[in-house]
């Protein structure tokens, strides 16, 4: 047998990129590639890029600068190192990448990953290959599924793409251009994926999509199914104890989703629901097509269905023409909702988006100042939320040995890392943990039920109800 070739892949950006990277690794495993942790000894390096903000995009070129040195060194040793740029920068910039960085051999956009083996062969023959676009029908189902060994190596929590692309066209955002029009995968395909994962030890599934609650994939009855129905169906798969989904849009929260939160103990009471701004004037300029009050009402519907639900969000500060009063409306909304955490970003103009042409820009100083004020507020809410867990007994799904010897780390329903001293046997189980302290963002506790008193089959036993109530 020939020597396995080494593949190094580095992902930037969102969860979808992490998932896509795994699919590329699985597909290239069929071509004899094994993953390696360092770029220097790799035969193939893939940069899976993100275009969302200028900073993310520019990282690619500095990384390519470093790779040029590694590639030259490999050549001096008589080795060939191929360099692929994948992801949203590949989709957005195409040829421009090769012009700016001749070190690149292949450029491939998110719509065409199943062509990767072919593109590599083409690059070998012609020195270079470029493919950034393919018909939408080709998007799903062409990539190799993970092997049982790959699933086991990746642990007990897994992403599954159910929807890709976006038709919303928020005026600041590149995603509708880089990921294309919104497409949903059929229910049967998703069920197959989840069963394969569950059969190989996965206990928690996060359904991902750029607009995941716009999901409308074909159901077994031939009709489009909403996300709530999909979640209800997946909750029945043996071995799956936790379900999550990300990222949702406030406009697509339908009753099936709310009812799923009311009824499914497997569906975690933690929802990432970006609002971007609390000002109706800014929301309109962003083309979000909802008001701050619409968003408040959506939050109320979730809370009415499940009182222990918590939320996170994304915010943009310094969108063109955002005034102090608009920003104060954002702060007011944050104070009113009370988040378990949130991401906030300075507005970054993206080429080709409508907002990039808006004249009334906010100065860098103002943006910095607003970002600090918003982050202080969010941080204080997040710490209060985390501190509220101290003294409670909460369910933790254990994931892996922690860095500290003897400790195992898992996550609460709210994705807070929680550490206990215990045997690695508990990995993959949901167990009640009494939380004793908080260290930065990590909870420390003890197993509420001593190990010798647990029933032998607790890996599949239903979760004990959460006793956490949302503070903050
Ligand atoms: N699909 C998701 C999020 C996509 S991008 C949604 O609709 O909410 C993730 C986050 O990046 C966005 O929620 C937004 O807050 C931020 N973002 C997107 N474009 C941006 C830009 N041009 N400048 C700054 N932040 C941006
Ligand atoms: Fe971007 Fe808006 Fe679509 Fe989210 S909903 S991906 S922010 S265009
Ligand atoms: Fe970035 Fe593309 Fe995801 S732009 S955030 S990698 S969809």
mmCIF file of C-alpha atoms and ligand atoms in Angstrom, residues 52-53 172-175 209-211 247-249 274 276 288 314-316 345-350, ligand 1:
data_model
loop_
_atom_site.group_PDB
_atom_site.id
_atom_site.type_symbol
_atom_site.label_atom_id
_atom_site.label_comp_id
_atom_site.label_asym_id
_atom_site.label_seq_id
_atom_site.Cartn_x
_atom_site.Cartn_y
_atom_site.Cartn_z
ATOM 1 C CA UNK A 52 -18.230 37.824 6.997
ATOM 2 C CA UNK A 53 -16.066 40.750 8.155
ATOM 3 C CA UNK A 172 -24.701 44.285 5.675
ATOM 4 C CA UNK A 173 -24.301 40.567 5.008
ATOM 5 C CA UNK A 174 -22.357 38.521 2.453
ATOM 6 C CA UNK A 175 -23.931 35.158 3.262
ATOM 7 C CA UNK A 209 -28.019 26.271 8.833
ATOM 8 C CA UNK A 210 -27.452 29.953 8.053
ATOM 9 C CA UNK A 211 -31.190 30.369 8.575
ATOM 10 C CA UNK A 247 -28.751 30.029 13.759
ATOM 11 C CA UNK A 248 -32.358 31.179 13.855
ATOM 12 C CA UNK A 249 -33.972 34.276 12.447
ATOM 13 C CA UNK A 274 -29.692 37.291 16.668
ATOM 14 C CA UNK A 276 -28.483 42.909 15.517
ATOM 15 C CA UNK A 288 -34.204 42.839 8.888
ATOM 16 C CA UNK A 314 -25.559 38.782 17.768
ATOM 17 C CA UNK A 315 -25.272 42.563 17.639
ATOM 18 C CA UNK A 316 -23.711 44.978 15.187
ATOM 19 C CA UNK A 345 -19.298 43.148 16.316
ATOM 20 C CA UNK A 346 -18.252 46.462 14.870
ATOM 21 C CA UNK A 347 -19.930 46.995 11.519
ATOM 22 C CA UNK A 348 -17.598 46.023 8.693
ATOM 23 C CA UNK A 349 -18.524 47.211 5.178
ATOM 24 C CA UNK A 350 -18.478 44.261 2.767
HETATM 25 N N1 LIG B 1 -27.295 33.679 9.750
HETATM 26 C C1 LIG B 1 -27.118 34.310 10.954
HETATM 27 C C2 LIG B 1 -25.767 34.951 11.163
HETATM 28 C C3 LIG B 1 -24.830 35.093 10.060
HETATM 29 S S1 LIG B 1 -23.328 35.908 10.320
HETATM 30 C C4 LIG B 1 -28.208 35.316 11.156
HETATM 31 O O1 LIG B 1 -28.958 35.610 10.286
HETATM 32 O O2 LIG B 1 -28.333 35.834 12.239
HETATM 33 C C5 LIG B 1 -23.068 36.011 12.049
HETATM 34 C C6 LIG B 1 -23.125 37.390 12.578
HETATM 35 O O3 LIG B 1 -22.098 38.190 12.031
HETATM 36 C C7 LIG B 1 -24.387 38.142 12.260
HETATM 37 O O4 LIG B 1 -25.442 37.798 13.091
HETATM 38 C C8 LIG B 1 -23.962 39.582 12.427
HETATM 39 O O5 LIG B 1 -24.130 40.009 13.742
HETATM 40 C C9 LIG B 1 -22.480 39.539 12.101
HETATM 41 N N2 LIG B 1 -22.202 40.189 10.821
HETATM 42 C C10 LIG B 1 -22.611 39.808 9.598
HETATM 43 N N3 LIG B 1 -22.177 40.682 8.662
HETATM 44 C C11 LIG B 1 -21.483 41.645 9.324
HETATM 45 C C12 LIG B 1 -20.808 42.833 8.910
HETATM 46 N N4 LIG B 1 -20.783 43.219 7.633
HETATM 47 N N5 LIG B 1 -20.188 43.571 9.869
HETATM 48 C C13 LIG B 1 -20.223 43.194 11.170
HETATM 49 N N6 LIG B 1 -20.848 42.100 11.599
HETATM 50 C C14 LIG B 1 -21.477 41.323 10.698
#
